[in-house]
C-alpha cells in the first residue's frame, strides 16, 4: 500500500510527478465540495496547510462522497534527518489503517463509529465579505471550495457531492456530510477505518488566524452520525490508536512516496523552520472513486 522511491536525483516537481505516475493510473482534479489546493507545478498541488499547523492523521477527501484511492507526495526541499534514526522535523507520518481498524473495533468507540457513522460539518465563508479585510477565522471560502462565484451553482455542486446545505448570514454556506466511518476496500475485500479527527475543530488548535476561535465558531466540526458530540476521552483514544500504528517517512530531496488512501492515513506535527531552511512538498492525487461506505459482509 505504499511505495517510497529514493535516490532519484530529481529536484523538479514535474519530473518527480512522472515517477509517481508509474503507480497512479489516472490523476484527478478537485471537484466542488472538497478543499482545493493551489497548483505549484502542472498537476502538482501545494500541501494546503500552514507549516505551523498540526495535521492529524487522515484519509484524503473522506468528507465528501467522491474520494481518491491514491495520494502521492513529492519532496523538493526537505529538512535535515537526525543521525540517530529518529523522525525529522519535516517527516510525514503514515498510520496502518488495517491495524487501527482491528484495534478500534475492539473498543466501545469503534462500535459507536460502526453503528452511528459520522457527520462532517463545514462552515464556508463568503469571499466577498472579506474584501479589504484580514481573513481572521477563514479556512475556505465557498467560491474556492466549489469553483464558482454563483450561489446556485455552488448548491448544485454541493448536492452532487452528497452534501446537505444551508445558507447563513453574510452568505456563509454550511454543509453537512453524513457517511459511514468505515469504507469498503475492494482490493482487500474488507471494511477499513476511513474517518479521523482531522476534520474536527481541534484541527485548528495550532492554525494561524483560526486557533483563537472557540470550537463552536471554527470552520470545521465533526460529530457522530446521530449528531452527538465526540467526547474528549473518545477523541484521545482515537488519536492514540492512529499514533500507535504510525511510522515516519523521513524525506530527502527528490523522494517520491505514493500511498494507498484506503490502506494508510497520513499526517504530520507542526513544523517550525530555522533560518535558511525550506520544506516544499508537492501533492499528486489519482484514481478518484465514488464512496460506497461499508459492506455488512466484509467486517
PDB file of C-alpha atoms in Angstrom:
ATOM      1  CA  UNK A   1       0.000   0.000   0.000  1.00  0.00           C
ATOM      2  CA  UNK A   2       2.975   2.371  -0.037  1.00  0.00           C
ATOM      3  CA  UNK A   3       5.851   2.963  -2.453  1.00  0.00           C
ATOM      4  CA  UNK A   4       8.743   5.181  -1.317  1.00  0.00           C
ATOM      5  CA  UNK A   5      11.185   5.985  -4.128  1.00  0.00           C
ATOM      6  CA  UNK A   6      14.578   7.326  -3.029  1.00  0.00           C
ATOM      7  CA  UNK A   7      17.830   8.460  -4.643  1.00  0.00           C
ATOM      8  CA  UNK A   8      16.069   9.853  -7.717  1.00  0.00           C
ATOM      9  CA  UNK A   9      18.421  12.797  -8.132  1.00  0.00           C
ATOM     10  CA  UNK A  10      15.399  14.900  -9.175  1.00  0.00           C
ATOM     11  CA  UNK A  11      14.703  18.422  -7.960  1.00  0.00           C
ATOM     12  CA  UNK A  12      11.948  19.295 -10.428  1.00  0.00           C
ATOM     13  CA  UNK A  13       8.379  18.599  -9.307  1.00  0.00           C
ATOM     14  CA  UNK A  14       7.264  17.857 -12.854  1.00  0.00           C
ATOM     15  CA  UNK A  15       9.876  15.142 -13.197  1.00  0.00           C
ATOM     16  CA  UNK A  16       9.000  13.720  -9.771  1.00  0.00           C
ATOM     17  CA  UNK A  17       5.334  13.627 -10.811  1.00  0.00           C
ATOM     18  CA  UNK A  18       6.284  11.328 -13.684  1.00  0.00           C
ATOM     19  CA  UNK A  19       7.794   8.931 -11.140  1.00  0.00           C
ATOM     20  CA  UNK A  20       4.517   8.902  -9.183  1.00  0.00           C
ATOM     21  CA  UNK A  21       2.565   8.228 -12.384  1.00  0.00           C
ATOM     22  CA  UNK A  22       4.246   4.829 -12.675  1.00  0.00           C
ATOM     23  CA  UNK A  23       1.863   3.853  -9.852  1.00  0.00           C
ATOM     24  CA  UNK A  24      -1.014   6.315 -10.317  1.00  0.00           C
ATOM     25  CA  UNK A  25      -3.275   5.293 -13.188  1.00  0.00           C
ATOM     26  CA  UNK A  26      -5.376   8.436 -13.550  1.00  0.00           C
ATOM     27  CA  UNK A  27      -4.892  11.820 -11.925  1.00  0.00           C
ATOM     28  CA  UNK A  28      -7.890  13.695 -10.572  1.00  0.00           C
ATOM     29  CA  UNK A  29      -8.868  17.330 -10.312  1.00  0.00           C
ATOM     30  CA  UNK A  30     -10.681  18.673  -7.274  1.00  0.00           C
ATOM     31  CA  UNK A  31     -14.470  18.633  -7.513  1.00  0.00           C
ATOM     32  CA  UNK A  32     -16.807  21.004  -5.758  1.00  0.00           C
ATOM     33  CA  UNK A  33     -17.092  20.482  -2.034  1.00  0.00           C
ATOM     34  CA  UNK A  34     -13.516  19.475  -1.366  1.00  0.00           C
ATOM     35  CA  UNK A  35     -10.780  21.732  -0.068  1.00  0.00           C
ATOM     36  CA  UNK A  36      -8.911  22.678  -3.234  1.00  0.00           C
ATOM     37  CA  UNK A  37      -5.190  23.309  -3.222  1.00  0.00           C
ATOM     38  CA  UNK A  38      -3.250  25.710  -5.392  1.00  0.00           C
ATOM     39  CA  UNK A  39      -1.026  24.410  -8.180  1.00  0.00           C
ATOM     40  CA  UNK A  40       2.740  24.751  -7.652  1.00  0.00           C
ATOM     41  CA  UNK A  41       3.539  22.907 -10.898  1.00  0.00           C
ATOM     42  CA  UNK A  42       1.348  21.409 -13.636  1.00  0.00           C
ATOM     43  CA  UNK A  43      -0.934  18.813 -11.951  1.00  0.00           C
ATOM     44  CA  UNK A  44       1.055  19.172  -8.708  1.00  0.00           C
ATOM     45  CA  UNK A  45      -0.647  20.791  -5.707  1.00  0.00           C
ATOM     46  CA  UNK A  46       0.717  22.535  -2.637  1.00  0.00           C
ATOM     47  CA  UNK A  47       0.165  20.925   0.769  1.00  0.00           C
ATOM     48  CA  UNK A  48      -2.773  23.180   1.597  1.00  0.00           C
ATOM     49  CA  UNK A  49      -1.958  23.960   5.226  1.00  0.00           C
ATOM     50  CA  UNK A  50       0.470  26.245   7.055  1.00  0.00           C
ATOM     51  CA  UNK A  51       3.622  24.571   8.352  1.00  0.00           C
ATOM     52  CA  UNK A  52       2.764  25.550  11.938  1.00  0.00           C
ATOM     53  CA  UNK A  53      -0.496  23.567  11.840  1.00  0.00           C
ATOM     54  CA  UNK A  54      -0.599  20.071  13.359  1.00  0.00           C
ATOM     55  CA  UNK A  55      -2.124  17.850  10.695  1.00  0.00           C
ATOM     56  CA  UNK A  56      -3.778  14.912  12.426  1.00  0.00           C
ATOM     57  CA  UNK A  57      -3.805  11.543  10.692  1.00  0.00           C
ATOM     58  CA  UNK A  58      -6.425  11.488   7.961  1.00  0.00           C
ATOM     59  CA  UNK A  59      -7.538   9.810   4.754  1.00  0.00           C
ATOM     60  CA  UNK A  60      -7.670  12.286   1.907  1.00  0.00           C
ATOM     61  CA  UNK A  61     -11.133  13.627   0.986  1.00  0.00           C
ATOM     62  CA  UNK A  62     -13.037  11.495   3.492  1.00  0.00           C
ATOM     63  CA  UNK A  63     -15.561  14.318   3.992  1.00  0.00           C
ATOM     64  CA  UNK A  64     -17.209  14.110   0.531  1.00  0.00           C
ATOM     65  CA  UNK A  65     -18.825  11.334  -1.490  1.00  0.00           C
ATOM     66  CA  UNK A  66     -16.101  11.285  -4.188  1.00  0.00           C
ATOM     67  CA  UNK A  67     -12.711  10.481  -2.709  1.00  0.00           C
ATOM     68  CA  UNK A  68      -9.330   9.438  -4.066  1.00  0.00           C
ATOM     69  CA  UNK A  69      -7.752   5.993  -3.927  1.00  0.00           C
ATOM     70  CA  UNK A  70      -4.169   7.275  -4.052  1.00  0.00           C
ATOM     71  CA  UNK A  71      -2.146  10.265  -2.862  1.00  0.00           C
ATOM     72  CA  UNK A  72       1.493  10.959  -3.717  1.00  0.00           C
ATOM     73  CA  UNK A  73       3.994  13.311  -2.104  1.00  0.00           C
ATOM     74  CA  UNK A  74       6.950  14.799  -3.969  1.00  0.00           C
ATOM     75  CA  UNK A  75       9.807  16.078  -1.799  1.00  0.00           C
ATOM     76  CA  UNK A  76      11.523  19.061  -3.393  1.00  0.00           C
ATOM     77  CA  UNK A  77      13.017  20.840  -0.343  1.00  0.00           C
ATOM     78  CA  UNK A  78      13.484  18.954   2.930  1.00  0.00           C
ATOM     79  CA  UNK A  79      14.778  19.365   6.487  1.00  0.00           C
ATOM     80  CA  UNK A  80      17.799  17.590   7.977  1.00  0.00           C
ATOM     81  CA  UNK A  81      17.317  13.980   9.095  1.00  0.00           C
ATOM     82  CA  UNK A  82      18.685  13.183  12.577  1.00  0.00           C
ATOM     83  CA  UNK A  83      21.683  10.864  12.630  1.00  0.00           C
ATOM     84  CA  UNK A  84      20.172   8.773  15.454  1.00  0.00           C
ATOM     85  CA  UNK A  85      17.440   7.380  13.193  1.00  0.00           C
ATOM     86  CA  UNK A  86      14.587   9.332  14.772  1.00  0.00           C
ATOM     87  CA  UNK A  87      11.949  11.214  12.811  1.00  0.00           C
ATOM     88  CA  UNK A  88      12.969  14.520  11.301  1.00  0.00           C
ATOM     89  CA  UNK A  89      11.021  17.713  11.993  1.00  0.00           C
ATOM     90  CA  UNK A  90       9.785  17.578   8.426  1.00  0.00           C
ATOM     91  CA  UNK A  91       8.685  13.938   8.346  1.00  0.00           C
ATOM     92  CA  UNK A  92       5.296  12.854   7.065  1.00  0.00           C
ATOM     93  CA  UNK A  93       3.773  10.098   9.179  1.00  0.00           C
ATOM     94  CA  UNK A  94       1.626   7.240   7.881  1.00  0.00           C
ATOM     95  CA  UNK A  95      -0.588   5.015  10.012  1.00  0.00           C
ATOM     96  CA  UNK A  96      -1.590   1.434   9.210  1.00  0.00           C
ATOM     97  CA  UNK A  97      -5.361   1.594   8.819  1.00  0.00           C
ATOM     98  CA  UNK A  98      -5.761  -2.179   8.921  1.00  0.00           C
ATOM     99  CA  UNK A  99      -4.163  -2.356  12.347  1.00  0.00           C
ATOM    100  CA  UNK A 100      -6.124   0.688  13.527  1.00  0.00           C
ATOM    101  CA  UNK A 101      -9.379  -0.834  12.235  1.00  0.00           C
ATOM    102  CA  UNK A 102      -8.798  -4.113  14.049  1.00  0.00           C
ATOM    103  CA  UNK A 103      -7.883  -2.309  17.268  1.00  0.00           C
ATOM    104  CA  UNK A 104     -10.678   0.264  17.304  1.00  0.00           C
ATOM    105  CA  UNK A 105     -13.391  -2.337  16.636  1.00  0.00           C
ATOM    106  CA  UNK A 106     -12.447  -3.917  19.966  1.00  0.00           C
ATOM    107  CA  UNK A 107     -13.493  -0.703  21.757  1.00  0.00           C
ATOM    108  CA  UNK A 108     -16.794   0.975  22.550  1.00  0.00           C
ATOM    109  CA  UNK A 109     -15.661   3.900  20.405  1.00  0.00           C
ATOM    110  CA  UNK A 110     -15.140   1.665  17.381  1.00  0.00           C
ATOM    111  CA  UNK A 111     -18.520   0.057  17.808  1.00  0.00           C
ATOM    112  CA  UNK A 112     -20.169   3.505  18.031  1.00  0.00           C
ATOM    113  CA  UNK A 113     -18.397   4.565  14.843  1.00  0.00           C
ATOM    114  CA  UNK A 114     -19.534   1.352  13.146  1.00  0.00           C
ATOM    115  CA  UNK A 115     -23.157   1.763  14.245  1.00  0.00           C
ATOM    116  CA  UNK A 116     -23.615   5.553  14.082  1.00  0.00           C
ATOM    117  CA  UNK A 117     -21.248   6.717  11.369  1.00  0.00           C
ATOM    118  CA  UNK A 118     -20.035  10.323  11.377  1.00  0.00           C
ATOM    119  CA  UNK A 119     -21.111  13.769  10.232  1.00  0.00           C
ATOM    120  CA  UNK A 120     -18.668  16.306   8.814  1.00  0.00           C
ATOM    121  CA  UNK A 121     -19.700  19.922   9.436  1.00  0.00           C
ATOM    122  CA  UNK A 122     -18.096  22.602   7.266  1.00  0.00           C
ATOM    123  CA  UNK A 123     -18.770  26.324   7.561  1.00  0.00           C
ATOM    124  CA  UNK A 124     -17.613  28.078   4.393  1.00  0.00           C
ATOM    125  CA  UNK A 125     -17.186  31.838   4.365  1.00  0.00           C
ATOM    126  CA  UNK A 126     -18.080  34.213   1.537  1.00  0.00           C
ATOM    127  CA  UNK A 127     -15.011  35.646  -0.193  1.00  0.00           C
ATOM    128  CA  UNK A 128     -16.752  38.943  -0.946  1.00  0.00           C
ATOM    129  CA  UNK A 129     -17.404  39.514   2.746  1.00  0.00           C
ATOM    130  CA  UNK A 130     -13.652  39.667   3.342  1.00  0.00           C
ATOM    131  CA  UNK A 131     -12.741  42.128   0.631  1.00  0.00           C
ATOM    132  CA  UNK A 132     -10.171  44.545   2.119  1.00  0.00           C
ATOM    133  CA  UNK A 133     -10.299  42.659   5.439  1.00  0.00           C
ATOM    134  CA  UNK A 134      -7.790  40.401   7.176  1.00  0.00           C
ATOM    135  CA  UNK A 135      -9.116  36.850   6.858  1.00  0.00           C
ATOM    136  CA  UNK A 136      -9.404  36.073  10.549  1.00  0.00           C
ATOM    137  CA  UNK A 137     -11.265  32.819  11.090  1.00  0.00           C
ATOM    138  CA  UNK A 138     -11.168  31.835   7.410  1.00  0.00           C
ATOM    139  CA  UNK A 139     -10.297  28.323   6.284  1.00  0.00           C
ATOM    140  CA  UNK A 140     -12.050  28.132   2.940  1.00  0.00           C
ATOM    141  CA  UNK A 141     -14.432  30.396   1.027  1.00  0.00           C
ATOM    142  CA  UNK A 142     -17.281  28.605  -0.711  1.00  0.00           C
ATOM    143  CA  UNK A 143     -16.269  30.213  -4.001  1.00  0.00           C
ATOM    144  CA  UNK A 144     -12.903  28.455  -3.866  1.00  0.00           C
ATOM    145  CA  UNK A 145     -14.264  25.203  -2.492  1.00  0.00           C
ATOM    146  CA  UNK A 146     -16.870  24.851  -5.234  1.00  0.00           C
ATOM    147  CA  UNK A 147     -15.017  26.636  -8.036  1.00  0.00           C
ATOM    148  CA  UNK A 148     -17.795  29.112  -8.780  1.00  0.00           C
ATOM    149  CA  UNK A 149     -18.977  32.600  -7.835  1.00  0.00           C
ATOM    150  CA  UNK A 150     -22.645  31.678  -8.296  1.00  0.00           C
ATOM    151  CA  UNK A 151     -24.578  30.514  -5.198  1.00  0.00           C
ATOM    152  CA  UNK A 152     -26.975  28.410  -7.290  1.00  0.00           C
ATOM    153  CA  UNK A 153     -24.100  26.598  -8.988  1.00  0.00           C
ATOM    154  CA  UNK A 154     -22.402  26.064  -5.614  1.00  0.00           C
ATOM    155  CA  UNK A 155     -25.597  24.420  -4.375  1.00  0.00           C
ATOM    156  CA  UNK A 156     -25.701  22.079  -7.370  1.00  0.00           C
ATOM    157  CA  UNK A 157     -22.080  21.059  -6.881  1.00  0.00           C
ATOM    158  CA  UNK A 158     -22.620  20.532  -3.168  1.00  0.00           C
ATOM    159  CA  UNK A 159     -25.589  18.238  -3.761  1.00  0.00           C
ATOM    160  CA  UNK A 160     -23.567  16.299  -6.355  1.00  0.00           C
ATOM    161  CA  UNK A 161     -21.029  15.570  -3.606  1.00  0.00           C
ATOM    162  CA  UNK A 162     -23.722  14.235  -1.271  1.00  0.00           C
ATOM    163  CA  UNK A 163     -23.729  17.329   0.952  1.00  0.00           C
ATOM    164  CA  UNK A 164     -26.684  18.832   2.780  1.00  0.00           C
ATOM    165  CA  UNK A 165     -26.517  22.633   2.653  1.00  0.00           C
ATOM    166  CA  UNK A 166     -27.887  25.735   4.358  1.00  0.00           C
ATOM    167  CA  UNK A 167     -27.122  29.407   3.785  1.00  0.00           C
ATOM    168  CA  UNK A 168     -26.462  31.666   6.770  1.00  0.00           C
ATOM    169  CA  UNK A 169     -25.783  35.316   7.488  1.00  0.00           C
ATOM    170  CA  UNK A 170     -23.211  37.091   5.287  1.00  0.00           C
ATOM    171  CA  UNK A 171     -23.718  34.361   2.660  1.00  0.00           C
ATOM    172  CA  UNK A 172     -21.975  31.737   4.754  1.00  0.00           C
ATOM    173  CA  UNK A 173     -22.546  28.252   3.364  1.00  0.00           C
ATOM    174  CA  UNK A 174     -22.976  25.457   5.896  1.00  0.00           C
ATOM    175  CA  UNK A 175     -22.543  21.913   4.569  1.00  0.00           C
ATOM    176  CA  UNK A 176     -23.108  18.584   6.297  1.00  0.00           C
ATOM    177  CA  UNK A 177     -21.983  15.186   5.070  1.00  0.00           C
ATOM    178  CA  UNK A 178     -23.338  12.061   6.764  1.00  0.00           C
ATOM    179  CA  UNK A 179     -21.456   8.864   5.987  1.00  0.00           C
ATOM    180  CA  UNK A 180     -20.076   5.621   7.335  1.00  0.00           C
ATOM    181  CA  UNK A 181     -16.943   5.958   9.431  1.00  0.00           C
ATOM    182  CA  UNK A 182     -15.509   2.928   7.602  1.00  0.00           C
ATOM    183  CA  UNK A 183     -15.103   2.308   3.882  1.00  0.00           C
ATOM    184  CA  UNK A 184     -15.080  -0.942   1.926  1.00  0.00           C
ATOM    185  CA  UNK A 185     -11.692  -1.524   0.286  1.00  0.00           C
ATOM    186  CA  UNK A 186     -12.273  -3.643  -2.849  1.00  0.00           C
ATOM    187  CA  UNK A 187      -8.614  -4.663  -3.059  1.00  0.00           C
ATOM    188  CA  UNK A 188      -8.557  -6.081   0.454  1.00  0.00           C
ATOM    189  CA  UNK A 189     -12.188  -7.209   0.408  1.00  0.00           C
ATOM    190  CA  UNK A 190     -12.893  -5.688   3.823  1.00  0.00           C
ATOM    191  CA  UNK A 191     -14.028  -2.530   5.578  1.00  0.00           C
ATOM    192  CA  UNK A 192     -11.315  -0.207   6.889  1.00  0.00           C
ATOM    193  CA  UNK A 193     -11.483   2.871   9.107  1.00  0.00           C
ATOM    194  CA  UNK A 194     -11.683   5.910   6.826  1.00  0.00           C
ATOM    195  CA  UNK A 195     -12.614   8.699   9.214  1.00  0.00           C
ATOM    196  CA  UNK A 196     -10.363  10.600  11.589  1.00  0.00           C
ATOM    197  CA  UNK A 197     -10.329  13.676  13.774  1.00  0.00           C
ATOM    198  CA  UNK A 198      -8.565  15.799  11.175  1.00  0.00           C
ATOM    199  CA  UNK A 199     -11.972  17.312  10.371  1.00  0.00           C
ATOM    200  CA  UNK A 200     -12.814  18.080  13.992  1.00  0.00           C
ATOM    201  CA  UNK A 201     -12.487  21.636  15.288  1.00  0.00           C
ATOM    202  CA  UNK A 202      -9.273  20.593  17.022  1.00  0.00           C
ATOM    203  CA  UNK A 203      -7.663  20.616  13.551  1.00  0.00           C
ATOM    204  CA  UNK A 204      -7.286  24.378  14.086  1.00  0.00           C
ATOM    205  CA  UNK A 205      -5.682  24.317  17.543  1.00  0.00           C
ATOM    206  CA  UNK A 206      -2.367  25.479  16.023  1.00  0.00           C
ATOM    207  CA  UNK A 207      -3.711  27.138  12.854  1.00  0.00           C
ATOM    208  CA  UNK A 208      -2.785  30.833  12.486  1.00  0.00           C
ATOM    209  CA  UNK A 209      -5.756  33.245  12.260  1.00  0.00           C
ATOM    210  CA  UNK A 210      -8.192  30.487  13.273  1.00  0.00           C
ATOM    211  CA  UNK A 211      -6.878  28.965  16.514  1.00  0.00           C
ATOM    212  CA  UNK A 212      -8.278  31.871  18.576  1.00  0.00           C
ATOM    213  CA  UNK A 213     -11.882  30.957  17.758  1.00  0.00           C
ATOM    214  CA  UNK A 214     -13.968  28.907  20.206  1.00  0.00           C
ATOM    215  CA  UNK A 215     -14.740  25.448  18.876  1.00  0.00           C
ATOM    216  CA  UNK A 216     -18.354  26.349  18.123  1.00  0.00           C
ATOM    217  CA  UNK A 217     -17.212  29.043  15.671  1.00  0.00           C
ATOM    218  CA  UNK A 218     -14.422  27.171  13.884  1.00  0.00           C
ATOM    219  CA  UNK A 219     -14.791  26.341  10.172  1.00  0.00           C
ATOM    220  CA  UNK A 220     -14.891  22.567  10.731  1.00  0.00           C
ATOM    221  CA  UNK A 221     -16.620  20.327  13.214  1.00  0.00           C
ATOM    222  CA  UNK A 222     -17.311  16.628  13.449  1.00  0.00           C
ATOM    223  CA  UNK A 223     -19.882  14.556  15.341  1.00  0.00           C
ATOM    224  CA  UNK A 224     -21.214  11.036  15.350  1.00  0.00           C
ATOM    225  CA  UNK A 225     -23.790  10.448  12.645  1.00  0.00           C
ATOM    226  CA  UNK A 226     -26.687  10.965  15.064  1.00  0.00           C
ATOM    227  CA  UNK A 227     -25.408  14.451  15.932  1.00  0.00           C
ATOM    228  CA  UNK A 228     -23.959  13.579  19.339  1.00  0.00           C
ATOM    229  CA  UNK A 229     -20.589  15.018  20.266  1.00  0.00           C
ATOM    230  CA  UNK A 230     -17.367  13.014  20.346  1.00  0.00           C
ATOM    231  CA  UNK A 231     -16.139  13.231  23.933  1.00  0.00           C
ATOM    232  CA  UNK A 232     -12.647  14.311  24.966  1.00  0.00           C
ATOM    233  CA  UNK A 233     -11.876  10.752  26.097  1.00  0.00           C
ATOM    234  CA  UNK A 234     -13.076   9.319  22.780  1.00  0.00           C
ATOM    235  CA  UNK A 235     -11.004  11.820  20.826  1.00  0.00           C
ATOM    236  CA  UNK A 236      -7.904  10.954  22.836  1.00  0.00           C
ATOM    237  CA  UNK A 237      -8.470   7.229  22.292  1.00  0.00           C
ATOM    238  CA  UNK A 238      -8.977   7.741  18.551  1.00  0.00           C
ATOM    239  CA  UNK A 239      -5.827   9.853  18.198  1.00  0.00           C
ATOM    240  CA  UNK A 240      -3.771   7.431  20.263  1.00  0.00           C
ATOM    241  CA  UNK A 241      -4.774   4.454  18.115  1.00  0.00           C
ATOM    242  CA  UNK A 242      -3.667   6.171  14.916  1.00  0.00           C
ATOM    243  CA  UNK A 243      -0.442   7.179  16.674  1.00  0.00           C
ATOM    244  CA  UNK A 244       0.217   3.658  17.933  1.00  0.00           C
ATOM    245  CA  UNK A 245       0.399   2.319  14.389  1.00  0.00           C
ATOM    246  CA  UNK A 246       2.158   5.314  12.841  1.00  0.00           C
ATOM    247  CA  UNK A 247       5.627   5.472  11.310  1.00  0.00           C
ATOM    248  CA  UNK A 248       7.569   8.380   9.758  1.00  0.00           C
ATOM    249  CA  UNK A 249       8.688   8.950   6.209  1.00  0.00           C
ATOM    250  CA  UNK A 250      11.909  10.956   6.506  1.00  0.00           C
ATOM    251  CA  UNK A 251      12.219  12.998   3.338  1.00  0.00           C
ATOM    252  CA  UNK A 252      15.303  13.631   1.284  1.00  0.00           C
ATOM    253  CA  UNK A 253      15.258  15.885  -1.785  1.00  0.00           C
ATOM    254  CA  UNK A 254      13.897  14.011  -4.795  1.00  0.00           C
ATOM    255  CA  UNK A 255      11.948  11.403  -2.795  1.00  0.00           C
ATOM    256  CA  UNK A 256       8.533  10.323  -4.049  1.00  0.00           C
ATOM    257  CA  UNK A 257       6.001   8.425  -1.920  1.00  0.00           C
ATOM    258  CA  UNK A 258       2.774   7.001  -3.371  1.00  0.00           C
ATOM    259  CA  UNK A 259       0.279   5.992  -0.691  1.00  0.00           C
ATOM    260  CA  UNK A 260      -2.924   3.947  -0.873  1.00  0.00           C
ATOM    261  CA  UNK A 261      -5.606   6.174   0.655  1.00  0.00           C
ATOM    262  CA  UNK A 262      -7.534   3.162   1.998  1.00  0.00           C
ATOM    263  CA  UNK A 263      -4.534   1.394   3.497  1.00  0.00           C
ATOM    264  CA  UNK A 264      -2.827   4.326   5.206  1.00  0.00           C
ATOM    265  CA  UNK A 265      -3.797   7.554   6.900  1.00  0.00           C
ATOM    266  CA  UNK A 266      -1.221  10.345   6.768  1.00  0.00           C
ATOM    267  CA  UNK A 267      -0.374  13.476   8.758  1.00  0.00           C
ATOM    268  CA  UNK A 268       2.414  15.360  10.489  1.00  0.00           C
ATOM    269  CA  UNK A 269       3.160  17.501  13.557  1.00  0.00           C
ATOM    270  CA  UNK A 270       3.544  21.247  13.205  1.00  0.00           C
ATOM    271  CA  UNK A 271       6.867  22.448  11.800  1.00  0.00           C
ATOM    272  CA  UNK A 272       8.991  25.472  12.712  1.00  0.00           C
ATOM    273  CA  UNK A 273      11.697  26.388  10.238  1.00  0.00           C
ATOM    274  CA  UNK A 274      15.123  27.627  11.281  1.00  0.00           C
ATOM    275  CA  UNK A 275      16.851  30.387   9.344  1.00  0.00           C
ATOM    276  CA  UNK A 276      17.714  29.241   5.846  1.00  0.00           C
ATOM    277  CA  UNK A 277      15.520  26.122   5.986  1.00  0.00           C
ATOM    278  CA  UNK A 278      12.823  25.172   3.483  1.00  0.00           C
ATOM    279  CA  UNK A 279      10.302  22.361   3.312  1.00  0.00           C
ATOM    280  CA  UNK A 280       8.496  22.092  -0.012  1.00  0.00           C
ATOM    281  CA  UNK A 281       6.351  19.045  -0.779  1.00  0.00           C
ATOM    282  CA  UNK A 282       4.077  18.677  -3.790  1.00  0.00           C
ATOM    283  CA  UNK A 283       0.930  16.564  -3.907  1.00  0.00           C
ATOM    284  CA  UNK A 284      -0.460  14.430  -6.732  1.00  0.00           C
ATOM    285  CA  UNK A 285      -3.913  12.847  -6.476  1.00  0.00           C
ATOM    286  CA  UNK A 286      -5.153   9.948  -8.534  1.00  0.00           C
ATOM    287  CA  UNK A 287      -7.886   7.405  -9.160  1.00  0.00           C
ATOM    288  CA  UNK A 288     -10.989   9.189  -7.953  1.00  0.00           C
ATOM    289  CA  UNK A 289     -13.909   6.980  -6.926  1.00  0.00           C
ATOM    290  CA  UNK A 290     -17.443   7.128  -5.543  1.00  0.00           C
ATOM    291  CA  UNK A 291     -17.521   6.097  -1.912  1.00  0.00           C
ATOM    292  CA  UNK A 292     -19.679   3.065  -1.141  1.00  0.00           C
ATOM    293  CA  UNK A 293     -19.435   3.015   2.659  1.00  0.00           C
ATOM    294  CA  UNK A 294     -19.341  -0.342   4.386  1.00  0.00           C
ATOM    295  CA  UNK A 295     -20.414  -3.788   3.277  1.00  0.00           C
ATOM    296  CA  UNK A 296     -22.030  -5.755   6.070  1.00  0.00           C
ATOM    297  CA  UNK A 297     -20.458  -8.993   4.831  1.00  0.00           C
ATOM    298  CA  UNK A 298     -16.942  -7.510   4.951  1.00  0.00           C
ATOM    299  CA  UNK A 299     -16.198  -6.928   8.631  1.00  0.00           C
TER     300      UNK A 299
END
